[in-house]
Short mmCIF file of N, CA and C in Angstrom, two decimals:
data_model
loop_
_atom_site.label_atom_id
_atom_site.label_comp_id
_atom_site.label_asym_id
_atom_site.label_seq_id
_atom_site.Cartn_x
_atom_site.Cartn_y
_atom_site.Cartn_z
N MET A 1 24.49 -13.90 29.31
CA MET A 1 23.04 -13.59 29.09
C MET A 1 22.08 -14.49 28.11
N PHE A 2 22.76 -14.43 26.89
CA PHE A 2 22.10 -15.26 25.85
C PHE A 2 21.98 -16.85 26.11
N LEU A 3 23.18 -17.43 26.99
CA LEU A 3 22.79 -18.48 27.21
C LEU A 3 22.35 -19.05 28.14
N THR A 4 22.02 -18.12 29.13
CA THR A 4 20.95 -18.21 30.06
C THR A 4 19.71 -18.21 29.66
N ARG A 5 19.42 -17.54 28.58
CA ARG A 5 18.07 -17.24 27.97
C ARG A 5 17.82 -18.53 27.42
N LEU A 6 18.81 -18.99 26.30
CA LEU A 6 18.80 -20.20 25.56
C LEU A 6 18.55 -21.38 26.59
N SER A 7 19.24 -21.81 27.98
CA SER A 7 18.77 -22.61 28.68
C SER A 7 17.34 -22.72 29.27
N ASN A 8 17.06 -21.32 29.48
CA ASN A 8 15.54 -21.35 30.48
C ASN A 8 14.40 -21.50 28.92
N LEU A 9 14.91 -21.31 27.74
CA LEU A 9 13.85 -21.76 26.77
C LEU A 9 13.92 -23.38 26.39
N LEU A 10 14.91 -24.18 27.06
CA LEU A 10 15.05 -25.54 26.81
C LEU A 10 14.33 -26.41 27.81
N CYS A 11 13.99 -25.83 29.13
CA CYS A 11 13.36 -26.26 29.83
C CYS A 11 12.31 -27.24 29.51
N VAL A 12 11.86 -28.01 30.24
CA VAL A 12 10.68 -28.93 30.04
C VAL A 12 9.54 -28.37 29.45
N LYS A 13 9.04 -27.47 30.13
CA LYS A 13 7.72 -26.56 29.95
C LYS A 13 8.01 -26.07 28.80
N SER A 14 9.05 -25.18 28.55
CA SER A 14 8.87 -24.70 27.30
C SER A 14 8.94 -25.66 26.19
N ILE A 15 9.80 -26.74 26.33
CA ILE A 15 9.72 -27.62 25.02
C ILE A 15 8.24 -28.42 24.68
N VAL A 16 7.45 -28.32 25.69
CA VAL A 16 6.18 -28.95 25.60
C VAL A 16 5.27 -27.87 24.99
N THR A 17 5.57 -26.56 25.49
CA THR A 17 4.38 -25.51 24.92
C THR A 17 4.88 -25.29 23.37
N ILE A 18 6.12 -25.54 23.10
CA ILE A 18 6.58 -25.35 21.69
C ILE A 18 6.02 -26.60 20.78
N LEU A 19 6.04 -27.74 21.24
CA LEU A 19 5.81 -28.81 20.63
C LEU A 19 4.15 -28.71 20.68
N LEU A 20 3.64 -28.34 21.43
CA LEU A 20 1.94 -28.48 21.45
C LEU A 20 1.71 -27.34 19.99
N THR A 21 1.99 -26.30 20.43
CA THR A 21 1.92 -25.09 19.51
C THR A 21 2.22 -25.86 17.97
N LEU A 22 3.14 -26.51 17.87
CA LEU A 22 3.66 -27.20 16.47
C LEU A 22 2.65 -28.18 15.98
N VAL A 23 2.03 -28.76 17.12
CA VAL A 23 1.31 -30.30 16.74
C VAL A 23 -0.07 -29.34 16.43
N PHE A 24 -0.64 -28.81 17.48
CA PHE A 24 -2.02 -28.27 17.06
C PHE A 24 -1.95 -27.48 15.66
N GLY A 25 -1.11 -26.57 15.50
CA GLY A 25 -0.79 -25.79 14.29
C GLY A 25 -0.70 -26.69 12.90
N TYR A 26 -0.04 -27.79 12.69
CA TYR A 26 -0.26 -28.76 11.55
C TYR A 26 -1.36 -29.35 11.57
N LEU A 27 -2.32 -29.77 12.89
CA LEU A 27 -3.59 -30.44 12.94
C LEU A 27 -4.36 -29.43 12.19
N THR A 28 -4.59 -28.06 12.63
CA THR A 28 -5.45 -27.23 11.97
C THR A 28 -5.38 -26.95 10.87
N LEU A 29 -3.86 -26.68 10.16
CA LEU A 29 -3.90 -26.52 8.70
C LEU A 29 -4.14 -27.96 8.08
N THR A 30 -3.97 -29.20 8.67
CA THR A 30 -4.46 -30.18 7.69
C THR A 30 -5.97 -30.68 8.15
N ASN A 31 -6.88 -29.54 8.82
CA ASN A 31 -7.96 -29.73 9.16
C ASN A 31 -8.31 -31.00 10.12
N ARG A 32 -7.86 -31.24 10.72
CA ARG A 32 -7.91 -32.50 11.58
C ARG A 32 -8.49 -32.06 12.82
N VAL A 33 -8.00 -30.64 13.27
CA VAL A 33 -8.77 -29.92 14.28
C VAL A 33 -9.22 -28.26 14.01
N SER A 34 -10.71 -28.28 14.10
CA SER A 34 -11.15 -26.99 13.67
C SER A 34 -10.31 -25.63 14.21
N SER A 35 -10.51 -24.81 13.42
CA SER A 35 -9.64 -23.70 14.17
C SER A 35 -10.15 -22.91 15.42
N GLN A 36 -11.55 -23.53 15.46
CA GLN A 36 -12.05 -22.95 17.10
C GLN A 36 -11.20 -23.70 18.03
N ASP A 37 -11.26 -25.13 18.04
CA ASP A 37 -10.59 -25.73 19.00
C ASP A 37 -9.24 -25.41 19.03
N PHE A 38 -8.61 -25.26 18.00
CA PHE A 38 -7.04 -24.90 18.21
C PHE A 38 -6.94 -23.21 18.98
N LEU A 39 -7.62 -22.39 18.51
CA LEU A 39 -7.48 -21.08 19.26
C LEU A 39 -7.98 -21.32 21.06
N THR A 40 -8.62 -22.24 21.23
CA THR A 40 -9.31 -22.57 22.55
C THR A 40 -7.94 -23.40 23.20
N ILE A 41 -7.26 -24.65 22.66
CA ILE A 41 -6.61 -24.96 23.39
C ILE A 41 -5.18 -24.08 23.54
N PHE A 42 -4.86 -23.50 22.48
CA PHE A 42 -3.65 -22.78 22.22
C PHE A 42 -3.67 -21.71 23.23
N SER A 43 -4.91 -20.80 23.52
CA SER A 43 -4.93 -19.72 24.59
C SER A 43 -4.81 -20.37 25.95
N VAL A 44 -5.12 -21.82 26.26
CA VAL A 44 -5.13 -22.05 27.89
C VAL A 44 -3.61 -22.41 27.68
N VAL A 45 -2.91 -23.08 26.73
CA VAL A 45 -1.46 -23.54 27.06
C VAL A 45 -0.56 -22.07 27.17
N ILE A 46 -0.76 -21.10 26.31
CA ILE A 46 0.01 -19.99 26.18
C ILE A 46 -0.31 -19.27 27.76
N ALA A 47 -1.68 -19.37 28.00
CA ALA A 47 -1.93 -18.60 29.23
C ALA A 47 -1.51 -19.24 30.45
N PHE A 48 -1.50 -20.78 30.60
CA PHE A 48 -0.56 -21.11 31.56
C PHE A 48 0.92 -21.11 31.71
N TYR A 49 1.42 -21.27 30.18
CA TYR A 49 2.83 -20.90 30.31
C TYR A 49 3.09 -19.48 30.61
N PHE A 50 2.70 -18.41 30.35
CA PHE A 50 3.00 -17.10 30.65
C PHE A 50 2.75 -16.55 31.72
N GLY A 51 1.38 -17.64 32.47
CA GLY A 51 0.98 -17.15 33.74
C GLY A 51 2.00 -17.83 34.90
N THR A 52 2.92 -18.98 34.48
CA THR A 52 3.81 -19.30 35.80
C THR A 52 4.85 -18.68 35.48
N GLN A 53 5.12 -18.19 34.15
CA GLN A 53 6.65 -17.40 34.04
C GLN A 53 6.35 -16.11 34.81
N SER A 54 5.10 -15.61 34.91
CA SER A 54 4.95 -14.26 35.36
C SER A 54 5.06 -14.62 37.05
N GLN A 55 4.60 -15.86 37.67
CA GLN A 55 4.47 -15.99 38.92
C GLN A 55 5.97 -16.52 39.27
N ARG A 56 6.67 -16.98 38.59
CA ARG A 56 7.96 -17.16 38.88
C ARG A 56 8.85 -15.81 38.95
N LEU A 57 8.84 -14.95 38.00
CA LEU A 57 9.60 -13.73 38.19
C LEU A 57 8.75 -12.94 39.38
N HIS A 58 7.66 -12.87 39.88
CA HIS A 58 7.14 -12.48 40.62
C HIS A 58 7.96 -12.91 42.15
N ASP A 59 7.94 -14.22 42.05
CA ASP A 59 8.34 -14.89 43.49
C ASP A 59 10.04 -14.67 43.48
N ASN A 60 10.57 -14.52 42.36
CA ASN A 60 12.24 -14.28 42.45
C ASN A 60 12.45 -12.77 43.03
N ASP A 61 11.58 -11.86 42.44
CA ASP A 61 11.51 -10.59 42.85
C ASP A 61 11.27 -10.35 44.48
N THR A 62 10.31 -11.17 45.00
CA THR A 62 9.97 -11.19 46.28
C THR A 62 10.93 -11.50 47.07
N THR A 63 11.70 -12.80 46.60
CA THR A 63 12.84 -13.29 47.29
C THR A 63 13.80 -12.29 47.46
N LYS A 64 14.34 -11.47 46.35
CA LYS A 64 15.56 -10.87 46.53
C LYS A 64 15.17 -9.54 47.53
N GLU A 65 13.70 -9.10 47.25
CA GLU A 65 13.30 -8.31 48.28
C GLU A 65 13.96 -8.30 49.67
N LYS A 66 13.22 -9.52 49.98
CA LYS A 66 13.58 -9.86 51.48
C LYS A 66 14.85 -10.44 51.89
N SER A 67 15.65 -10.52 50.93
CA SER A 67 17.22 -10.82 51.56
C SER A 67 17.74 -9.77 51.57
N HIS A 68 17.52 -8.56 50.69
CA HIS A 68 18.07 -7.06 50.91
C HIS A 68 17.70 -6.45 52.11
N SER A 69 16.55 -6.95 52.78
CA SER A 69 15.96 -5.83 54.00
C SER A 69 16.92 -6.48 55.20
#
């Protein structure tokens, strides 16, 4: 279970999301990006990430229901 979660965390999309968060956090702390810009960009990235995760879980549930019918 733990290894499965770890391998899912290390997929490309997750790595990009984590790196973007770190980079924009750093740029905000060093005043190279305004906090408003950071919030906008971070919100879009997080919404996309969790939206696709939610869709994938929904698709997996739908597939499992069809295979059990």
